[in-house]
Amino acid sequence: LADLLDSRYLPEQEAESDRLGIDYMVQAGYDPAGAVALQQLFDREAEAGPNSQWLKGLFRNHPFSPEQLSGNRSYILENYPLVGGKGRNAAGFAQAIKGLTQTRQGYASYDQARRMEKIGRLAEAISLYHQALLEAPDEALIMSGLGLAYLRSEDLVPARRYLIKAVNRQRDYYQSRLALGYIYRQKRQDVKALKQLEAGFRLLPTLEGGYMLGEARENVGDIEGAAKLYRSVIKVDPAGKLGRNAADRLRGLGNK
């Protein structure tokens, strides 16, 4: 289990990252076929080009494979058939992204909200997230950003509301799941917390997620499962805050 907390990405996470990147390219108005073309170039260069060692170092933590290239090509053909693998048809591409381009202003406001949040201006960030959601009302990433901003301002009621919307809209974004699990844990809704934290941890195993999931399992009486998670956190982060906290919780389990 500790291996899951390593910094390397799993193949399925690499594939998900590629799919999201393709979606964002289309939303920004770019032809996604360019992503496949670039990956083909890197693949050829990594095998025989003069920069092969540099490229292999670049992909050390994000290994690339022919299967991944084939999967990306199939994803484009399935989801963006007017542009994937059929040349650069300007009219077809414009039609394919007609609905998506309407969300651009929403993401511009979203980016501005993130900048405000980064410098600690949470109230302004929340206002901008709301504006972004008005401009792009169906975007799970914006809903999640708003929910997380409310959570950072310790306003749990709207935080939970927008995070639930984000999860219902897009179920495979780990941060929405972990944050919602944290809120349920704060409200002592242990079963709901466990469900969300397990889902988030499966999507992307992190130290924070592993520690919170350990607490959630402890709270529902799964002492063995909690101990296993705490030991994994300790192994990966022995001198850090989470590692020390996990060691304290593990010692506490001896009294249960």
Tab-separated table of C-alpha atoms in Angstrom:
chain	number	residue	atom	x	y	z
A	1	LEU	CA	0.000	0.000	0.000
A	2	ALA	CA	2.819	2.421	0.743
A	3	ASP	CA	3.912	2.111	-2.876
A	4	LEU	CA	0.631	3.745	-3.896
A	5	LEU	CA	1.711	6.881	-2.076
A	6	ASP	CA	4.827	7.232	-4.209
A	7	SER	CA	5.207	10.262	-6.487
A	8	ARG	CA	4.972	8.232	-9.685
A	9	TYR	CA	1.688	8.100	-11.538
A	10	LEU	CA	-0.068	4.833	-12.302
A	11	PRO	CA	-0.822	3.991	-15.954
A	12	GLU	CA	-4.546	4.633	-15.521
A	13	GLN	CA	-3.777	8.038	-13.984
A	14	GLU	CA	-1.516	8.859	-16.944
A	15	ALA	CA	-4.351	7.925	-19.304
A	16	GLU	CA	-6.834	10.053	-17.374
A	17	SER	CA	-4.409	12.984	-17.441
A	18	ASP	CA	-4.082	12.653	-21.223
A	19	ARG	CA	-7.855	12.589	-21.687
A	20	LEU	CA	-8.297	15.689	-19.544
A	21	GLY	CA	-5.549	17.442	-21.488
A	22	ILE	CA	-7.322	16.649	-24.759
A	23	ASP	CA	-10.611	17.970	-23.364
A	24	TYR	CA	-8.953	21.188	-22.217
A	25	MET	CA	-7.307	21.632	-25.650
A	26	VAL	CA	-10.704	21.428	-27.300
A	27	GLN	CA	-12.247	23.799	-24.764
A	28	ALA	CA	-9.471	26.285	-25.510
A	29	GLY	CA	-10.152	26.037	-29.237
A	30	TYR	CA	-7.192	23.890	-30.299
A	31	ASP	CA	-7.277	20.872	-32.581
A	32	PRO	CA	-6.659	17.827	-30.328
A	33	ALA	CA	-4.971	15.990	-33.185
A	34	GLY	CA	-1.958	18.162	-32.396
A	35	ALA	CA	-1.538	16.384	-29.065
A	36	VAL	CA	-1.232	13.020	-30.792
A	37	ALA	CA	1.174	14.445	-33.365
A	38	LEU	CA	3.413	15.791	-30.604
A	39	GLN	CA	3.363	12.473	-28.767
A	40	GLN	CA	4.290	10.674	-32.002
A	41	LEU	CA	7.246	13.028	-32.406
A	42	PHE	CA	8.413	12.433	-28.824
A	43	ASP	CA	8.018	8.676	-29.282
A	44	ARG	CA	10.217	8.694	-32.407
A	45	GLU	CA	12.807	10.993	-30.820
A	46	ALA	CA	12.982	8.945	-27.634
A	47	GLU	CA	13.787	5.826	-29.640
A	48	ALA	CA	16.289	7.105	-32.167
A	49	GLY	CA	16.657	10.871	-32.073
A	50	PRO	CA	19.693	12.855	-30.920
A	51	ASN	CA	17.848	13.933	-27.786
A	52	SER	CA	16.785	10.420	-26.790
A	53	GLN	CA	18.461	10.487	-23.364
A	54	TRP	CA	16.923	13.837	-22.507
A	55	LEU	CA	13.461	12.663	-23.532
A	56	LYS	CA	13.780	9.415	-21.586
A	57	GLY	CA	14.691	11.480	-18.535
A	58	LEU	CA	11.703	13.727	-19.164
A	59	PHE	CA	9.359	10.735	-19.134
A	60	ARG	CA	11.002	8.982	-16.163
A	61	ASN	CA	8.090	9.722	-13.807
A	62	HIS	CA	5.527	9.931	-16.614
A	63	PRO	CA	6.400	6.979	-18.874
A	64	PHE	CA	4.907	7.015	-22.349
A	65	SER	CA	3.923	3.953	-24.380
A	66	PRO	CA	2.513	3.109	-27.838
A	67	GLU	CA	-0.620	1.858	-26.066
A	68	GLN	CA	-1.092	5.308	-24.563
A	69	LEU	CA	-0.748	6.911	-27.993
A	70	SER	CA	-3.304	4.516	-29.467
A	71	GLY	CA	-5.673	5.186	-26.558
A	72	ASN	CA	-5.439	8.950	-27.070
A	73	ARG	CA	-6.106	8.590	-30.795
A	74	SER	CA	-9.172	6.430	-30.075
A	75	TYR	CA	-10.424	8.908	-27.463
A	76	ILE	CA	-10.269	11.770	-29.991
A	77	LEU	CA	-12.025	9.737	-32.689
A	78	GLU	CA	-14.790	8.728	-30.264
A	79	ASN	CA	-15.387	12.103	-28.615
A	80	TYR	CA	-14.393	14.603	-31.307
A	81	PRO	CA	-15.075	12.735	-34.571
A	82	LEU	CA	-15.232	15.838	-36.734
A	83	VAL	CA	-11.613	16.681	-35.999
A	84	GLY	CA	-9.874	13.444	-34.941
A	85	GLY	CA	-7.838	11.827	-37.702
A	86	LYS	CA	-9.697	13.510	-40.580
A	87	GLY	CA	-7.432	16.415	-41.361
A	88	ARG	CA	-7.838	19.994	-40.261
A	89	ASN	CA	-11.412	20.717	-41.276
A	90	ALA	CA	-11.920	24.256	-39.990
A	91	ALA	CA	-15.692	24.247	-40.420
A	92	GLY	CA	-16.071	20.829	-38.838
A	93	PHE	CA	-13.824	21.760	-35.947
A	94	ALA	CA	-15.768	24.972	-35.290
A	95	GLN	CA	-19.016	22.963	-35.228
A	96	ALA	CA	-17.502	20.354	-32.916
A	97	ILE	CA	-16.474	22.901	-30.293
A	98	LYS	CA	-19.402	25.304	-30.677
A	99	GLY	CA	-20.805	24.510	-27.238
A	100	LEU	CA	-17.420	24.282	-25.586
A	101	THR	CA	-16.200	27.706	-26.673
A	102	GLN	CA	-19.080	29.240	-24.727
A	103	THR	CA	-17.321	28.205	-21.525
A	104	ARG	CA	-14.151	30.200	-22.258
A	105	GLN	CA	-15.236	33.271	-20.344
A	106	GLY	CA	-16.158	31.069	-17.404
A	107	TYR	CA	-12.680	29.586	-17.313
A	108	ALA	CA	-11.131	33.037	-17.630
A	109	SER	CA	-13.017	34.044	-14.474
A	110	TYR	CA	-12.035	30.722	-12.884
A	111	ASP	CA	-8.345	31.397	-13.533
A	112	GLN	CA	-8.703	34.868	-12.054
A	113	ALA	CA	-10.392	33.374	-8.978
A	114	ARG	CA	-7.500	30.958	-8.520
A	115	ARG	CA	-5.039	33.834	-8.644
A	116	MET	CA	-6.987	35.707	-5.961
A	117	GLU	CA	-7.129	32.569	-3.839
A	118	LYS	CA	-3.393	32.018	-4.169
A	119	ILE	CA	-2.655	35.424	-2.619
A	120	GLY	CA	-5.147	34.900	0.209
A	121	ARG	CA	-8.020	37.053	-1.059
A	122	LEU	CA	-10.659	34.408	-0.469
A	123	ALA	CA	-13.730	36.646	-0.529
A	124	GLU	CA	-12.795	38.007	-3.955
A	125	ALA	CA	-11.972	34.511	-5.156
A	126	ILE	CA	-15.382	33.186	-4.090
A	127	SER	CA	-17.104	36.060	-5.884
A	128	LEU	CA	-15.148	35.299	-9.060
A	129	TYR	CA	-15.920	31.584	-8.796
A	130	HIS	CA	-19.618	32.456	-8.632
A	131	GLN	CA	-19.198	34.645	-11.705
A	132	ALA	CA	-17.423	31.804	-13.496
A	133	LEU	CA	-20.247	29.431	-12.625
A	134	LEU	CA	-22.803	31.853	-14.076
A	135	GLU	CA	-20.778	32.007	-17.279
A	136	ALA	CA	-20.199	28.246	-17.448
A	137	PRO	CA	-22.885	26.655	-15.256
A	138	ASP	CA	-22.227	23.007	-16.085
A	139	GLU	CA	-18.475	22.857	-15.415
A	140	ALA	CA	-17.539	20.500	-12.572
A	141	LEU	CA	-14.071	22.005	-12.210
A	142	ILE	CA	-15.567	25.422	-11.441
A	143	MET	CA	-18.055	23.911	-8.974
A	144	SER	CA	-15.182	22.136	-7.254
A	145	GLY	CA	-13.078	25.299	-7.128
A	146	LEU	CA	-15.937	27.185	-5.508
A	147	GLY	CA	-16.559	24.411	-2.991
A	148	LEU	CA	-12.866	24.237	-2.063
A	149	ALA	CA	-12.705	28.025	-1.635
A	150	TYR	CA	-15.656	27.902	0.754
A	151	LEU	CA	-13.964	25.046	2.594
A	152	ARG	CA	-10.753	27.080	2.989
A	153	SER	CA	-12.844	29.910	4.416
A	154	GLU	CA	-14.358	27.343	6.861
A	155	ASP	CA	-17.882	27.839	5.542
A	156	LEU	CA	-18.888	24.186	5.391
A	157	VAL	CA	-22.520	24.482	4.280
A	158	PRO	CA	-21.920	26.048	0.836
A	159	ALA	CA	-18.677	24.077	0.547
A	160	ARG	CA	-20.604	20.820	0.835
A	161	ARG	CA	-23.321	22.026	-1.547
A	162	TYR	CA	-20.930	22.860	-4.397
A	163	LEU	CA	-18.698	19.852	-3.844
A	164	ILE	CA	-21.723	17.537	-4.041
A	165	LYS	CA	-22.639	19.222	-7.332
A	166	ALA	CA	-19.083	18.785	-8.593
A	167	VAL	CA	-19.005	15.083	-7.676
A	168	ASN	CA	-22.400	14.453	-9.253
A	169	ARG	CA	-21.255	16.183	-12.415
A	170	GLN	CA	-17.797	14.568	-12.607
A	171	ARG	CA	-17.224	11.574	-10.382
A	172	ASP	CA	-13.550	10.976	-11.195
A	173	TYR	CA	-11.948	14.114	-9.757
A	174	TYR	CA	-10.121	13.022	-6.627
A	175	GLN	CA	-9.880	16.406	-4.902
A	176	SER	CA	-13.646	16.950	-4.875
A	177	ARG	CA	-14.086	13.515	-3.318
A	178	LEU	CA	-11.438	14.031	-0.624
A	179	ALA	CA	-12.758	17.476	0.282
A	180	LEU	CA	-16.332	16.207	0.512
A	181	GLY	CA	-15.141	13.305	2.648
A	182	TYR	CA	-13.355	15.765	4.938
A	183	ILE	CA	-16.562	17.780	5.372
A	184	TYR	CA	-18.604	14.676	6.204
A	185	ARG	CA	-15.926	13.696	8.725
A	186	GLN	CA	-16.160	17.129	10.349
A	187	LYS	CA	-19.919	16.663	10.633
A	188	ARG	CA	-19.388	13.161	12.087
A	189	GLN	CA	-21.178	11.510	9.184
A	190	ASP	CA	-18.691	8.657	9.206
A	191	VAL	CA	-20.239	6.333	6.622
A	192	LYS	CA	-20.595	9.115	4.057
A	193	ALA	CA	-17.067	10.294	4.817
A	194	LEU	CA	-15.686	6.795	4.271
A	195	LYS	CA	-17.419	6.445	0.912
A	196	GLN	CA	-16.033	9.714	-0.461
A	197	LEU	CA	-12.536	9.258	0.938
A	198	GLU	CA	-12.255	5.735	-0.453
A	199	ALA	CA	-13.339	6.979	-3.878
A	200	GLY	CA	-10.856	9.857	-3.776
A	201	PHE	CA	-8.003	7.630	-2.621
A	202	ARG	CA	-8.664	5.136	-5.409
A	203	LEU	CA	-8.493	7.940	-7.954
A	204	LEU	CA	-5.195	9.344	-6.635
A	205	PRO	CA	-3.490	7.929	-3.524
A	206	THR	CA	-1.934	10.788	-1.542
A	207	LEU	CA	-0.550	11.124	1.979
A	208	GLU	CA	-3.410	13.387	3.021
A	209	GLY	CA	-5.980	11.045	1.528
A	210	GLY	CA	-4.387	8.003	3.135
A	211	TYR	CA	-4.341	9.627	6.556
A	212	MET	CA	-7.942	10.841	6.346
A	213	LEU	CA	-9.083	7.461	5.068
A	214	GLY	CA	-7.320	5.840	8.026
A	215	GLU	CA	-9.273	8.091	10.383
A	216	ALA	CA	-12.525	7.311	8.583
A	217	ARG	CA	-11.959	3.568	8.845
A	218	GLU	CA	-11.068	3.931	12.504
A	219	ASN	CA	-14.290	5.866	13.103
A	220	VAL	CA	-16.451	3.097	11.606
A	221	GLY	CA	-14.645	0.432	13.618
A	222	ASP	CA	-12.356	-0.967	10.923
A	223	ILE	CA	-9.295	-1.040	13.185
A	224	GLU	CA	-7.248	-3.353	10.977
A	225	GLY	CA	-7.866	-1.235	7.871
A	226	ALA	CA	-7.036	1.956	9.761
A	227	ALA	CA	-3.804	0.490	11.138
A	228	LYS	CA	-2.711	-0.597	7.667
A	229	LEU	CA	-3.187	2.906	6.313
A	230	TYR	CA	-1.453	4.564	9.256
A	231	ARG	CA	1.565	2.277	8.831
A	232	SER	CA	1.742	3.204	5.151
A	233	VAL	CA	1.666	6.920	5.931
A	234	ILE	CA	4.381	6.465	8.575
A	235	LYS	CA	6.535	4.544	6.110
A	236	VAL	CA	6.321	7.268	3.460
A	237	ASP	CA	6.442	10.303	5.781
A	238	PRO	CA	8.213	9.169	8.994
A	239	ALA	CA	9.457	12.616	10.061
A	240	GLY	CA	6.626	14.717	8.669
A	241	LYS	CA	3.527	16.001	10.395
A	242	LEU	CA	1.212	13.405	8.872
A	243	GLY	CA	3.645	10.610	9.664
A	244	ARG	CA	3.881	11.697	13.296
A	245	ASN	CA	0.094	12.058	13.553
A	246	ALA	CA	-0.363	8.619	12.026
A	247	ALA	CA	2.077	7.175	14.587
A	248	ASP	CA	0.026	8.748	17.398
A	249	ARG	CA	-3.201	7.326	15.976
A	250	LEU	CA	-1.596	3.911	15.549
A	251	ARG	CA	-0.512	3.883	19.200
A	252	GLY	CA	-4.039	4.868	20.154
A	253	LEU	CA	-5.431	1.877	18.339
A	254	GLY	CA	-3.680	-0.335	20.878
A	255	ASN	CA	-6.242	0.799	23.447
A	256	LYS	CA	-9.227	-0.155	21.310
